[in-house]
Amino acid sequence: MRSQSPDTGRRNFLKSATIAGAAALTTPVVAGAQTPDATKTPKPDAKAAPPGPKQMAAETMPPQDAKDPVFQTTSGGDFMVDVFKTLDIDYLAMNCASSFRGLHEAVLNHGGNTKPEILTCPHEEIAVHMAQGYAKIEGKPMAMICHGVVGLQHASMALYNAWCDRVPVIAMGGNIMEANKRGPGAEWVHAAIDPAAMLRDFTKWDDQPTTLQHFAESAVRAYKICTTPPMAPVVLSLDGELQENPIKDPELLRIPKLGKVIPPQGDDAALAELAQMLVNAETPVLLVDRVARTPAGMARLVELAETLQCAVIDNVGRMNFPSRHPLNQSFRRGIIRQADVIVAMEVNELWGSLSEFDDRIVRTSHPITKKGAKIATLGCRDLYMKANYQDLGRYQEVDLNIAGDAEASLPTLIEQVKRLVDDGKKTAFAARGKKLAAAHAAAVEQAKSDATIGWDASPITTARMCAEVYAQIKDEDWSLVGATIRLTWPHKLWNFEKPHQWNGVSGGAGIGYNLPASLGAALANKRHGRFTLSFGGDGDFNFVPATLWTAAHHQIPMLYIIHNNRAYHQEYMYLQAMAARHGRSLAHTDIGTTLKDPHIDYATVARGFGVYGEGPISDPAELGPALKRAVAMVKSGYPALVDVVADPR
Ligand SMILES: Cc1ncc(C[n+]2csc(CCOP(=O)(O)OP(=O)(O)O)c2C)c(N)n1
Ligand SMILES: [Mg+2]
């Protein structure tokens, strides 16, 4: 059940700051001035003596009688909550810890558990991945907080995924900065002089504020930095004392204004040159990955493609282009070989898209582009880089590199292209578009026919699994989320036409993403009344299955279909290829790669977490009815899981 809002009356002295938005806050926020008990507030002493035994007992022991002794009526945490409110942060995903007990308590008792509302997550990786999935649907960041040292270690892989995926996440960790204030034991092993150090290679910015004013400025700065393309996670380390102690000089505190954040646009002259290249090309290809940051992105890309009547190949890092648009050639990648101009927009690893790579025998590769083909890039990638982690791909030779956000640059590019298209070009483009449309239609027909192969087989084919699911949800306002990238059937056969119908992949291919990131997306979809669904591997599910408890607890409707091939199948195949390469036995390659003996009963696991579960289903005839029941459960506002024993791929 969703947490009840606790009593907000105890310390609501910052109400004025709470109500104002960051943009509206032009006058200083006066904290504590109207507190009825202000006179009782102990004056914080710069040279504070260590707490005496009485205070220690009061802080660490449960109250002995009904009277809860009040030591202070303000806390730094209250002010921090007011800062979050001005930033319009809806949720604070967390796994609780004493290093941020001050802020935690303030969120509840000062903030009323709204903006942010706490999301209880049984693992820090869940919290970050929820934020990642949420941001890609809602278009704004969510905050997460955890135990500074150990919690951030758990959170780290998810932050890496968000980094590679160019998604904003505001991650925070509690810390006790002053050594003389740390209690023995956990407060020492859970403290660091620089908690964000281990994350610095894959986060965009971090800080450890030492005063409340410093916190306010850093929180607003963190928001601005993480939402400026290229977007990425940011980290704030929050001192426990800063959160817990009374506010010293409330009249001096001010929450700074955020202001509009405008993404960088490509240079006008360079975009005009790109337009020339595109208009004069015979077989141009637009290769796109994380172009659509907002719903406007898809419409702009459609306009450009239609003006040129050219092919679009979508790497599906975002909901860039409608799946059934006649110019969508994503499943005809071979056309890259014929392209005379390739324009890559927000493509992270361009070399990988323009080369053939084989590692089954020895690692070999060669370019697939036509000799003399002109290549241009438009994107933010090069505007912010780090050296250690290699999420950049091999160096790709390019003729024209335009630094700028693709979505923001598209209107200028479209305008330039339109200016160059005369009647002659229009006729030629129309003929080109007609051919592409025919090829698209043929590819869809081929996919439909391929999907019928093994229709009645058990385990169920992935094509049938996807078709049965689509039959149940196609009339809903659906949103397919999660990294179902290896499951290509939906993008081949479903009609993706709305910006929220897909939200990209994990970014860093760190598994454990799919379930919590889908839940974050489902949370964002919930307020819009959309039907969220996700396919996830069994291997992925087992990293953070307790995500289901968060789904049940916060009543987040989502249909989660486990593609249960009882294996880490990708790795199983790699291992078999390795044995084959060495001319050795394949007999033992199931060791370490499969999930059998015993089989995991995911429906029972789901029920254990309070989530409706169906399965395991291996008879294709049973799948439709099971899905129907699960869909009804989701439509009534609850999460549901269906375990489908399906083909490996
Ligand atoms: C954190 C992490 N550990 C291990 C891997 C290596 N890995 C890549 S795919 C995969 C298998 C995932 O299993 P599942 O989700 O069931 O998908 P399947 O391959 O069976 O379709 C593994 C272990 C990884 N990418 N990330
Ligand atoms: Mg699997």
XYZ file of C-alpha atoms in Angstrom, residues 152-378:
227
model
C 26.430 4.000 -3.724
C 28.441 0.859 -4.389
C 25.179 -0.997 -4.996
C 23.856 1.887 -7.061
C 26.949 2.143 -9.225
C 26.151 -0.240 -12.069
C 22.756 1.318 -12.551
C 24.401 4.752 -12.644
C 26.714 3.385 -15.310
C 23.712 2.286 -17.372
C 22.137 5.733 -16.984
C 25.440 7.379 -17.938
C 25.761 5.324 -21.123
C 22.089 5.978 -21.845
C 22.513 9.771 -21.422
C 19.750 9.950 -18.821
C 19.583 12.411 -15.931
C 19.425 10.932 -12.423
C 20.005 12.901 -9.215
C 21.790 10.404 -6.992
C 22.568 11.228 -3.372
C 24.369 9.474 -0.589
C 24.497 10.200 3.107
C 27.924 10.641 4.686
C 29.295 11.848 8.002
C 32.036 14.208 7.046
C 33.505 15.238 10.390
C 35.524 12.424 11.902
C 34.977 13.658 15.435
C 31.214 13.384 14.975
C 31.156 9.777 13.751
C 29.920 7.141 16.137
C 31.965 3.988 16.441
C 31.303 1.117 14.060
C 29.015 1.605 11.103
C 29.427 5.355 10.945
C 33.119 4.843 10.300
C 32.916 2.020 7.768
C 30.114 3.887 6.018
C 31.921 7.194 5.765
C 34.338 8.398 3.120
C 36.243 11.579 2.495
C 35.098 11.520 -1.128
C 32.135 9.140 -1.581
C 31.538 10.103 -5.202
C 35.096 9.210 -6.221
C 34.148 5.712 -7.333
C 31.376 7.137 -9.555
C 33.269 10.053 -11.032
C 34.220 8.243 -14.240
C 30.581 7.767 -15.190
C 28.711 10.691 -13.697
C 28.657 14.217 -15.033
C 29.197 16.198 -11.859
C 29.274 15.758 -8.099
C 29.596 17.768 -4.949
C 29.629 17.407 -1.184
C 28.089 20.607 0.230
C 29.368 21.836 3.559
C 26.635 24.375 4.349
C 22.932 24.585 3.633
C 23.404 27.480 1.247
C 26.051 25.430 -0.515
C 23.543 22.559 -0.691
C 20.857 24.760 -2.246
C 23.199 26.054 -4.913
C 24.632 22.625 -5.634
C 21.225 20.969 -5.846
C 20.005 23.535 -8.386
C 23.320 23.287 -10.250
C 23.056 19.481 -10.221
C 19.588 19.706 -11.772
C 20.781 22.109 -14.443
C 23.850 20.062 -15.340
C 22.106 16.700 -15.502
C 19.300 18.007 -17.711
C 21.572 19.816 -20.164
C 22.390 17.542 -23.124
C 24.362 15.360 -23.104
C 22.371 14.413 -20.047
C 23.844 12.166 -17.385
C 23.589 11.323 -13.697
C 24.964 13.658 -11.025
C 25.855 12.871 -7.422
C 25.471 14.850 -4.209
C 27.006 13.628 -1.000
C 24.972 14.874 1.957
C 26.588 15.332 5.319
C 24.544 13.780 8.115
C 25.187 16.692 10.472
C 24.037 19.172 7.841
C 20.760 17.290 7.513
C 20.158 16.726 11.203
C 21.264 19.897 12.957
C 19.080 22.965 13.437
C 19.263 25.700 10.826
C 21.725 28.301 12.082
C 21.017 31.445 10.134
C 17.667 30.955 8.456
C 17.418 34.535 7.291
C 20.570 34.108 5.212
C 19.358 31.077 3.284
C 18.176 31.477 -0.266
C 17.098 28.901 -2.804
C 18.523 29.992 -6.157
C 16.485 30.147 -9.323
C 16.893 27.344 -11.850
C 15.936 29.193 -15.023
C 15.268 27.599 -18.392
C 17.721 24.980 -19.598
C 18.175 25.190 -23.358
C 19.991 22.409 -25.242
C 22.851 23.357 -27.569
C 22.002 23.628 -31.259
C 24.304 22.781 -34.154
C 26.013 25.593 -36.033
C 23.722 27.126 -38.700
C 26.348 27.098 -41.465
C 27.234 23.486 -40.721
C 23.557 22.514 -40.816
C 23.250 24.264 -44.183
C 26.207 22.211 -45.441
C 24.564 19.059 -44.127
C 21.334 19.993 -45.893
C 23.289 20.322 -49.164
C 24.783 16.873 -48.663
C 21.385 15.334 -47.985
C 19.527 17.028 -50.822
C 22.211 16.174 -53.372
C 22.511 12.547 -52.282
C 21.021 9.726 -54.300
C 20.599 7.226 -51.495
C 20.834 9.067 -48.180
C 20.283 7.206 -44.919
C 19.399 8.762 -41.572
C 20.806 6.595 -38.811
C 19.307 7.513 -35.441
C 19.687 6.361 -31.867
C 18.885 8.758 -28.983
C 17.362 11.572 -30.999
C 13.904 12.030 -29.465
C 14.414 13.662 -26.074
C 10.848 14.975 -26.012
C 7.667 14.133 -27.921
C 8.682 16.782 -30.473
C 11.691 14.727 -31.539
C 9.780 12.062 -33.415
C 7.638 14.579 -35.310
C 10.745 16.477 -36.413
C 12.517 13.368 -37.622
C 9.423 12.318 -39.563
C 9.307 15.748 -41.184
C 12.944 15.569 -42.253
C 12.626 12.012 -43.593
C 9.419 12.830 -45.470
C 10.877 15.983 -46.986
C 13.780 13.925 -48.302
C 11.800 10.712 -48.821
C 14.871 8.926 -47.523
C 15.554 5.814 -45.496
C 15.635 5.903 -41.698
C 17.445 3.243 -39.704
C 16.511 3.413 -36.055
C 18.805 1.912 -33.422
C 15.832 2.402 -31.047
C 17.697 4.166 -28.242
C 14.532 6.290 -27.954
C 11.101 6.397 -29.595
C 12.558 8.117 -32.653
C 10.504 7.030 -35.617
C 7.180 5.221 -36.144
C 7.721 1.520 -36.708
C 5.205 1.332 -39.555
C 6.295 4.457 -41.332
C 7.040 3.457 -44.951
C 10.470 5.105 -44.719
C 11.406 3.001 -41.685
C 14.080 0.641 -42.981
C 15.436 -0.498 -39.625
C 15.183 -4.145 -40.560
C 16.864 -3.569 -43.910
C 20.235 -2.524 -42.558
C 21.855 -3.761 -45.736
C 20.871 -0.485 -47.377
C 23.736 1.155 -45.500
C 25.938 -0.553 -48.086
C 24.283 1.421 -50.876
C 24.103 4.757 -49.104
C 26.087 7.634 -50.600
C 25.349 9.885 -47.602
C 24.867 8.663 -44.058
C 23.800 11.097 -41.369
C 24.127 9.667 -37.879
C 22.156 11.484 -35.194
C 22.904 10.932 -31.515
C 24.541 7.614 -32.330
C 26.944 6.662 -29.616
C 28.892 3.879 -31.282
C 28.835 4.788 -34.932
C 31.609 2.426 -35.977
C 29.527 -0.490 -34.723
C 26.631 0.511 -36.971
C 28.815 0.963 -40.046
C 30.943 -2.175 -39.723
C 30.597 -5.905 -39.715
C 32.259 -7.588 -36.786
C 32.742 -11.282 -36.172
C 34.307 -12.898 -33.130
C 33.196 -16.466 -33.626
C 36.520 -17.627 -35.053
C 38.943 -14.745 -34.675
C 38.017 -11.131 -34.180
C 37.612 -9.648 -37.625
C 35.866 -6.584 -38.917
C 35.382 -4.530 -42.020
C 33.386 -1.464 -42.972
C 30.066 -2.023 -44.720
C 29.863 1.466 -46.170
C 30.227 2.103 -49.881
C 33.563 3.497 -51.017
C 33.339 7.273 -51.153
C 30.193 7.439 -49.037
C 30.003 10.710 -47.134
C 29.350 10.420 -43.426
C 28.113 13.168 -41.112
C 27.230 13.183 -37.454
C 24.919 15.422 -35.494
